[in-house]
PDB file of C-alpha atoms in Angstrom:
ATOM      1  CA  UNK A   1     417.687  91.526-187.282  1.00 64.00           C
ATOM      2  CA  UNK A   2     420.595  92.107-189.646  1.00 68.00           C
ATOM      3  CA  UNK A   3     423.020  94.712-188.323  1.00 77.00           C
ATOM      4  CA  UNK A   4     425.549  96.851-190.197  1.00 83.00           C
ATOM      5  CA  UNK A   5     429.309  96.354-189.898  1.00 88.00           C
ATOM      6  CA  UNK A   6     429.765  99.441-187.680  1.00 90.00           C
ATOM      7  CA  UNK A   7     427.198  98.174-185.191  1.00 88.00           C
ATOM      8  CA  UNK A   8     428.576  94.629-185.267  1.00 90.00           C
ATOM      9  CA  UNK A   9     432.115  95.851-184.620  1.00 89.00           C
ATOM     10  CA  UNK A  10     430.932  98.129-181.800  1.00 91.00           C
ATOM     11  CA  UNK A  11     428.908  95.342-180.200  1.00 89.00           C
ATOM     12  CA  UNK A  12     432.031  93.168-179.985  1.00 92.00           C
ATOM     13  CA  UNK A  13     433.408  95.624-177.421  1.00 91.00           C
ATOM     14  CA  UNK A  14     430.505  94.903-175.068  1.00 94.00           C
ATOM     15  CA  UNK A  15     430.176  91.755-172.970  1.00 94.00           C
ATOM     16  CA  UNK A  16     426.429  91.107-173.162  1.00 91.00           C
ATOM     17  CA  UNK A  17     426.551  88.901-170.062  1.00 93.00           C
ATOM     18  CA  UNK A  18     428.340  91.459-167.873  1.00 96.00           C
ATOM     19  CA  UNK A  19     426.842  94.070-165.549  1.00 96.00           C
ATOM     20  CA  UNK A  20     429.164  97.080-165.704  1.00 96.00           C
ATOM     21  CA  UNK A  21     429.875  99.741-163.109  1.00 95.00           C
ATOM     22  CA  UNK A  22     428.574 103.188-164.095  1.00 94.00           C
ATOM     23  CA  UNK A  23     431.905 104.760-165.143  1.00 94.00           C
ATOM     24  CA  UNK A  24     432.921 101.692-167.162  1.00 95.00           C
ATOM     25  CA  UNK A  25     429.522 101.600-168.837  1.00 96.00           C
ATOM     26  CA  UNK A  26     429.779 105.286-169.769  1.00 96.00           C
ATOM     27  CA  UNK A  27     433.205 104.706-171.310  1.00 96.00           C
ATOM     28  CA  UNK A  28     431.805 101.848-173.399  1.00 96.00           C
ATOM     29  CA  UNK A  29     428.775 103.850-174.528  1.00 96.00           C
ATOM     30  CA  UNK A  30     431.120 106.508-175.898  1.00 96.00           C
ATOM     31  CA  UNK A  31     433.448 103.991-177.561  1.00 95.00           C
ATOM     32  CA  UNK A  32     430.524 102.188-179.221  1.00 94.00           C
ATOM     33  CA  UNK A  33     428.845 105.298-180.627  1.00 94.00           C
ATOM     34  CA  UNK A  34     428.669 104.717-184.386  1.00 91.00           C
ATOM     35  CA  UNK A  35     427.001 107.878-185.724  1.00 91.00           C
ATOM     36  CA  UNK A  36     428.784 110.755-187.452  1.00 91.00           C
ATOM     37  CA  UNK A  37     426.776 113.219-185.369  1.00 93.00           C
ATOM     38  CA  UNK A  38     427.027 113.764-181.615  1.00 93.00           C
ATOM     39  CA  UNK A  39     424.775 110.951-180.396  1.00 94.00           C
ATOM     40  CA  UNK A  40     422.381 111.189-177.497  1.00 95.00           C
ATOM     41  CA  UNK A  41     422.950 108.740-174.648  1.00 97.00           C
ATOM     42  CA  UNK A  42     419.773 107.195-173.243  1.00 97.00           C
ATOM     43  CA  UNK A  43     419.048 105.241-170.090  1.00 97.00           C
ATOM     44  CA  UNK A  44     416.488 102.431-170.177  1.00 98.00           C
ATOM     45  CA  UNK A  45     415.414 101.446-166.659  1.00 97.00           C
ATOM     46  CA  UNK A  46     413.159  98.441-166.046  1.00 97.00           C
ATOM     47  CA  UNK A  47     411.395  98.587-162.699  1.00 96.00           C
ATOM     48  CA  UNK A  48     409.796  95.898-160.562  1.00 95.00           C
ATOM     49  CA  UNK A  49     406.377  97.530-160.546  1.00 95.00           C
ATOM     50  CA  UNK A  50     403.148  97.074-162.471  1.00 91.00           C
ATOM     51  CA  UNK A  51     402.154 100.240-164.324  1.00 89.00           C
ATOM     52  CA  UNK A  52     398.591  98.931-164.688  1.00 90.00           C
ATOM     53  CA  UNK A  53     398.014  99.802-161.032  1.00 92.00           C
ATOM     54  CA  UNK A  54     397.570 103.443-160.046  1.00 91.00           C
ATOM     55  CA  UNK A  55     399.494 102.957-156.800  1.00 93.00           C
ATOM     56  CA  UNK A  56     402.559 101.645-158.665  1.00 93.00           C
ATOM     57  CA  UNK A  57     403.036 104.496-161.116  1.00 90.00           C
ATOM     58  CA  UNK A  58     406.480 106.072-161.282  1.00 93.00           C
ATOM     59  CA  UNK A  59     406.538 109.543-162.770  1.00 89.00           C
ATOM     60  CA  UNK A  60     408.377 112.746-162.088  1.00 90.00           C
ATOM     61  CA  UNK A  61     410.915 115.249-163.341  1.00 90.00           C
ATOM     62  CA  UNK A  62     414.502 116.103-162.513  1.00 93.00           C
ATOM     63  CA  UNK A  63     416.964 118.782-163.604  1.00 92.00           C
ATOM     64  CA  UNK A  64     420.141 117.154-164.906  1.00 95.00           C
ATOM     65  CA  UNK A  65     423.222 119.045-163.643  1.00 94.00           C
ATOM     66  CA  UNK A  66     424.763 119.237-167.116  1.00 95.00           C
ATOM     67  CA  UNK A  67     421.568 119.391-169.168  1.00 92.00           C
ATOM     68  CA  UNK A  68     420.836 117.101-172.101  1.00 92.00           C
ATOM     69  CA  UNK A  69     422.851 118.895-174.752  1.00 91.00           C
ATOM     70  CA  UNK A  70     419.868 119.651-176.923  1.00 86.00           C
ATOM     71  CA  UNK A  71     417.804 122.797-177.272  1.00 88.00           C
ATOM     72  CA  UNK A  72     414.213 122.466-176.074  1.00 91.00           C
ATOM     73  CA  UNK A  73     411.283 124.392-177.536  1.00 95.00           C
ATOM     74  CA  UNK A  74     408.823 125.351-174.827  1.00 97.00           C
ATOM     75  CA  UNK A  75     405.160 126.163-175.448  1.00 98.00           C
ATOM     76  CA  UNK A  76     403.307 127.918-172.628  1.00 98.00           C
ATOM     77  CA  UNK A  77     399.540 128.178-172.294  1.00 98.00           C
ATOM     78  CA  UNK A  78     398.909 131.367-170.320  1.00 97.00           C
ATOM     79  CA  UNK A  79     397.043 134.663-170.417  1.00 96.00           C
ATOM     80  CA  UNK A  80     397.634 138.226-169.274  1.00 96.00           C
ATOM     81  CA  UNK A  81     400.510 138.823-166.894  1.00 97.00           C
ATOM     82  CA  UNK A  82     401.497 135.158-166.907  1.00 97.00           C
ATOM     83  CA  UNK A  83     401.770 135.197-170.699  1.00 97.00           C
ATOM     84  CA  UNK A  84     404.034 138.262-170.524  1.00 97.00           C
ATOM     85  CA  UNK A  85     406.073 136.554-167.796  1.00 97.00           C
ATOM     86  CA  UNK A  86     406.474 133.453-169.978  1.00 97.00           C
ATOM     87  CA  UNK A  87     407.659 135.522-172.920  1.00 97.00           C
ATOM     88  CA  UNK A  88     410.170 137.352-170.725  1.00 97.00           C
ATOM     89  CA  UNK A  89     411.468 134.019-169.407  1.00 97.00           C
ATOM     90  CA  UNK A  90     412.260 132.809-172.921  1.00 96.00           C
ATOM     91  CA  UNK A  91     409.313 130.614-173.866  1.00 97.00           C
ATOM     92  CA  UNK A  92     409.357 129.801-177.573  1.00 97.00           C
ATOM     93  CA  UNK A  93     405.578 129.967-177.971  1.00 98.00           C
ATOM     94  CA  UNK A  94     402.986 131.604-175.705  1.00 98.00           C
ATOM     95  CA  UNK A  95     399.237 131.716-176.170  1.00 97.00           C
ATOM     96  CA  UNK A  96     395.843 130.329-175.273  1.00 96.00           C
ATOM     97  CA  UNK A  97     392.851 129.308-177.385  1.00 96.00           C
ATOM     98  CA  UNK A  98     394.593 130.291-180.629  1.00 97.00           C
ATOM     99  CA  UNK A  99     397.342 127.727-179.989  1.00 97.00           C
ATOM    100  CA  UNK A 100     394.764 125.039-179.251  1.00 96.00           C
ATOM    101  CA  UNK A 101     393.130 125.851-182.586  1.00 96.00           C
ATOM    102  CA  UNK A 102     396.494 125.744-184.373  1.00 96.00           C
ATOM    103  CA  UNK A 103     397.294 122.308-182.928  1.00 96.00           C
ATOM    104  CA  UNK A 104     393.815 121.005-183.762  1.00 95.00           C
ATOM    105  CA  UNK A 105     393.541 122.545-187.218  1.00 94.00           C
ATOM    106  CA  UNK A 106     397.105 122.338-188.512  1.00 96.00           C
ATOM    107  CA  UNK A 107     398.416 119.303-186.618  1.00 94.00           C
ATOM    108  CA  UNK A 108     401.157 121.637-185.392  1.00 96.00           C
ATOM    109  CA  UNK A 109     403.743 120.156-183.050  1.00 96.00           C
ATOM    110  CA  UNK A 110     406.859 122.285-183.415  1.00 95.00           C
ATOM    111  CA  UNK A 111     407.536 122.208-179.676  1.00 96.00           C
ATOM    112  CA  UNK A 112     409.069 119.768-177.208  1.00 94.00           C
ATOM    113  CA  UNK A 113     407.523 120.619-173.823  1.00 95.00           C
ATOM    114  CA  UNK A 114     404.190 122.151-172.844  1.00 97.00           C
ATOM    115  CA  UNK A 115     403.711 124.265-169.734  1.00 97.00           C
ATOM    116  CA  UNK A 116     400.329 125.586-168.580  1.00 98.00           C
ATOM    117  CA  UNK A 117     399.097 127.779-165.769  1.00 97.00           C
ATOM    118  CA  UNK A 118     396.401 126.061-163.656  1.00 97.00           C
ATOM    119  CA  UNK A 119     393.619 128.307-165.000  1.00 96.00           C
ATOM    120  CA  UNK A 120     394.420 127.181-168.575  1.00 97.00           C
ATOM    121  CA  UNK A 121     394.008 123.454-167.994  1.00 97.00           C
ATOM    122  CA  UNK A 122     390.355 123.510-169.004  1.00 96.00           C
ATOM    123  CA  UNK A 123     391.414 124.883-172.377  1.00 96.00           C
ATOM    124  CA  UNK A 124     394.386 122.540-172.725  1.00 96.00           C
ATOM    125  CA  UNK A 125     392.120 119.604-171.852  1.00 96.00           C
ATOM    126  CA  UNK A 126     390.423 120.043-175.232  1.00 95.00           C
ATOM    127  CA  UNK A 127     393.553 118.650-176.899  1.00 96.00           C
ATOM    128  CA  UNK A 128     394.429 116.155-174.177  1.00 95.00           C
ATOM    129  CA  UNK A 129     393.775 113.208-176.485  1.00 95.00           C
ATOM    130  CA  UNK A 130     396.311 114.653-178.912  1.00 95.00           C
ATOM    131  CA  UNK A 131     398.965 115.766-176.438  1.00 95.00           C
ATOM    132  CA  UNK A 132     398.710 112.732-174.136  1.00 92.00           C
ATOM    133  CA  UNK A 133     399.911 110.000-176.527  1.00 90.00           C
ATOM    134  CA  UNK A 134     402.888 112.195-177.463  1.00 91.00           C
ATOM    135  CA  UNK A 135     403.847 112.677-173.821  1.00 87.00           C
ATOM    136  CA  UNK A 136     403.196 116.414-174.088  1.00 93.00           C
ATOM    137  CA  UNK A 137     400.247 116.851-171.720  1.00 95.00           C
ATOM    138  CA  UNK A 138     401.146 119.235-168.844  1.00 95.00           C
ATOM    139  CA  UNK A 139     401.226 117.496-165.478  1.00 91.00           C
ATOM    140  CA  UNK A 140     401.611 118.864-161.929  1.00 92.00           C
ATOM    141  CA  UNK A 141     403.968 115.990-160.967  1.00 85.00           C
ATOM    142  CA  UNK A 142     406.320 117.042-163.738  1.00 87.00           C
ATOM    143  CA  UNK A 143     406.089 120.689-162.742  1.00 91.00           C
ATOM    144  CA  UNK A 144     404.520 121.675-166.045  1.00 95.00           C
ATOM    145  CA  UNK A 145     401.214 122.798-164.547  1.00 96.00           C
ATOM    146  CA  UNK A 146     402.276 125.771-162.461  1.00 96.00           C
ATOM    147  CA  UNK A 147     401.715 129.444-161.778  1.00 97.00           C
ATOM    148  CA  UNK A 148     405.495 129.946-161.598  1.00 97.00           C
ATOM    149  CA  UNK A 149     406.080 129.853-165.336  1.00 97.00           C
ATOM    150  CA  UNK A 150     409.485 131.528-165.063  1.00 97.00           C
ATOM    151  CA  UNK A 151     410.892 128.735-162.905  1.00 95.00           C
ATOM    152  CA  UNK A 152     409.315 126.066-165.107  1.00 95.00           C
ATOM    153  CA  UNK A 153     410.841 127.539-168.265  1.00 96.00           C
ATOM    154  CA  UNK A 154     414.242 128.104-166.668  1.00 94.00           C
ATOM    155  CA  UNK A 155     414.344 124.523-165.348  1.00 93.00           C
ATOM    156  CA  UNK A 156     413.365 123.046-168.715  1.00 93.00           C
ATOM    157  CA  UNK A 157     415.913 125.136-170.606  1.00 92.00           C
ATOM    158  CA  UNK A 158     418.567 124.150-168.044  1.00 90.00           C
ATOM    159  CA  UNK A 159     418.047 120.439-168.669  1.00 90.00           C
ATOM    160  CA  UNK A 160     414.939 119.313-166.838  1.00 91.00           C
ATOM    161  CA  UNK A 161     413.650 115.971-168.089  1.00 91.00           C
ATOM    162  CA  UNK A 162     410.484 114.063-167.324  1.00 89.00           C
ATOM    163  CA  UNK A 163     410.599 110.353-166.576  1.00 93.00           C
ATOM    164  CA  UNK A 164     407.675 107.921-166.488  1.00 90.00           C
ATOM    165  CA  UNK A 165     406.910 104.275-166.999  1.00 92.00           C
ATOM    166  CA  UNK A 166     405.767 102.924-170.324  1.00 91.00           C
ATOM    167  CA  UNK A 167     403.384  99.971-170.641  1.00 90.00           C
ATOM    168  CA  UNK A 168     406.250  97.507-170.236  1.00 94.00           C
ATOM    169  CA  UNK A 169     407.367  99.087-166.921  1.00 95.00           C
ATOM    170  CA  UNK A 170     410.440 100.686-168.471  1.00 96.00           C
ATOM    171  CA  UNK A 171     411.591 104.303-168.212  1.00 96.00           C
ATOM    172  CA  UNK A 172     413.360 105.697-171.306  1.00 96.00           C
ATOM    173  CA  UNK A 173     415.180 109.024-170.875  1.00 95.00           C
ATOM    174  CA  UNK A 174     418.074 110.977-172.434  1.00 95.00           C
ATOM    175  CA  UNK A 175     420.973 111.778-170.105  1.00 96.00           C
ATOM    176  CA  UNK A 176     423.258 113.800-172.382  1.00 96.00           C
ATOM    177  CA  UNK A 177     425.426 113.716-175.482  1.00 96.00           C
ATOM    178  CA  UNK A 178     428.364 111.391-176.137  1.00 95.00           C
ATOM    179  CA  UNK A 179     430.629 114.475-176.232  1.00 96.00           C
ATOM    180  CA  UNK A 180     429.845 115.192-172.565  1.00 96.00           C
ATOM    181  CA  UNK A 181     432.416 112.626-171.477  1.00 95.00           C
ATOM    182  CA  UNK A 182     432.245 110.056-168.708  1.00 95.00           C
ATOM    183  CA  UNK A 183     432.184 112.429-165.730  1.00 96.00           C
ATOM    184  CA  UNK A 184     429.284 114.609-166.890  1.00 96.00           C
ATOM    185  CA  UNK A 185     427.268 111.652-168.204  1.00 96.00           C
ATOM    186  CA  UNK A 186     427.783 109.845-164.904  1.00 96.00           C
ATOM    187  CA  UNK A 187     426.681 112.926-162.933  1.00 95.00           C
ATOM    188  CA  UNK A 188     423.512 113.189-164.987  1.00 96.00           C
ATOM    189  CA  UNK A 189     422.827 109.474-164.686  1.00 97.00           C
ATOM    190  CA  UNK A 190     423.294 109.402-160.913  1.00 96.00           C
ATOM    191  CA  UNK A 191     421.002 112.428-160.537  1.00 96.00           C
ATOM    192  CA  UNK A 192     418.331 110.656-162.576  1.00 96.00           C
ATOM    193  CA  UNK A 193     418.698 107.409-160.647  1.00 96.00           C
ATOM    194  CA  UNK A 194     418.461 109.180-157.288  1.00 95.00           C
ATOM    195  CA  UNK A 195     415.147 110.678-158.399  1.00 95.00           C
ATOM    196  CA  UNK A 196     413.818 107.340-159.702  1.00 95.00           C
ATOM    197  CA  UNK A 197     414.792 105.520-156.494  1.00 94.00           C
ATOM    198  CA  UNK A 198     413.222 108.275-154.390  1.00 94.00           C
ATOM    199  CA  UNK A 199     410.012 107.917-156.428  1.00 93.00           C
ATOM    200  CA  UNK A 200     409.641 104.223-155.537  1.00 94.00           C
ATOM    201  CA  UNK A 201     405.946 103.558-154.792  1.00 94.00           C
ATOM    202  CA  UNK A 202     405.151 102.204-151.333  1.00 92.00           C
ATOM    203  CA  UNK A 203     403.103  99.489-153.037  1.00 90.00           C
ATOM    204  CA  UNK A 204     406.140  98.176-154.938  1.00 88.00           C
ATOM    205  CA  UNK A 205     407.279  94.776-153.683  1.00 88.00           C
ATOM    206  CA  UNK A 206     410.460  92.804-154.339  1.00 91.00           C
ATOM    207  CA  UNK A 207     413.351  94.118-156.448  1.00 93.00           C
ATOM    208  CA  UNK A 208     412.695  97.681-157.585  1.00 95.00           C
ATOM    209  CA  UNK A 209     415.568  98.201-160.056  1.00 96.00           C
ATOM    210  CA  UNK A 210     415.275  95.167-162.323  1.00 96.00           C
ATOM    211  CA  UNK A 211     417.704  96.203-165.057  1.00 97.00           C
ATOM    212  CA  UNK A 212     419.435  99.273-166.454  1.00 97.00           C
ATOM    213  CA  UNK A 213     420.791  99.618-169.976  1.00 97.00           C
ATOM    214  CA  UNK A 214     422.681 102.561-171.466  1.00 97.00           C
ATOM    215  CA  UNK A 215     423.033 103.137-175.189  1.00 96.00           C
ATOM    216  CA  UNK A 216     423.971 105.851-177.638  1.00 95.00           C
ATOM    217  CA  UNK A 217     421.799 106.597-180.668  1.00 92.00           C
ATOM    218  CA  UNK A 218     421.885 103.480-182.867  1.00 90.00           C
ATOM    219  CA  UNK A 219     424.616 101.989-180.655  1.00 92.00           C
ATOM    220  CA  UNK A 220     424.588  98.681-178.729  1.00 94.00           C
ATOM    221  CA  UNK A 221     423.206  98.485-175.209  1.00 95.00           C
ATOM    222  CA  UNK A 222     425.507  98.350-172.199  1.00 97.00           C
ATOM    223  CA  UNK A 223     424.069  96.807-169.043  1.00 97.00           C
ATOM    224  CA  UNK A 224     424.690  98.579-165.731  1.00 97.00           C
ATOM    225  CA  UNK A 225     424.804  96.785-162.382  1.00 95.00           C
ATOM    226  CA  UNK A 226     421.679  98.073-160.559  1.00 94.00           C
ATOM    227  CA  UNK A 227     423.343  97.397-157.216  1.00 90.00           C
ATOM    228  CA  UNK A 228     426.166  99.832-158.017  1.00 83.00           C
ATOM    229  CA  UNK A 229     424.302 102.872-159.328  1.00 83.00           C
ATOM    230  CA  UNK A 230     424.808 104.895-156.163  1.00 68.00           C
ATOM    231  CA  UNK A 231     428.479 104.000-155.684  1.00 56.00           C
TER     232      UNK A 231
END
């Protein structure tokens, strides 16, 4: 793949064969950011599990101490008092069957996270095939199927992110903006890694943290030493 001059110059600052400590990696990610806008920093974590097996799934959610730096639009499926509670808590969209119809009929996806009360899951299930592939289907493990909609909304707005394996056994998640600086990015990263390590399946054998790479939007990857993430 042919890369632009900015990327090529930035990549020269990174030793592709080196496994960096967290703080050093965060410094490099900031130095190698090549966009004019405030780039998002993402963590890409390859695990020693097999996502094809139900007992080796890794999925959960965690509230990053400094948030992600981006505003999140929350849609809540609820009725009655729970709908009023969701509106009071700051949900961007609240509804029931009419929102299902809007998503089905208009291909409407102007939201980032979906929360649903347990009694609404039968209704939400009608668009499961649409929400699922986009990673938007509410899930109890992620705390997005809950009767406590106020807490769910507050957590999401405060910087709660969901992590889960893709088909190649890698977790891809944002951990903040380049402008956060090394300390805040490191705090967020360590919080994420603690949650991922805690979520290790009992069926997982051998090395759990295979590799970790950090990168800013359109920037080169910086490899982190998996053995030093909790230092």
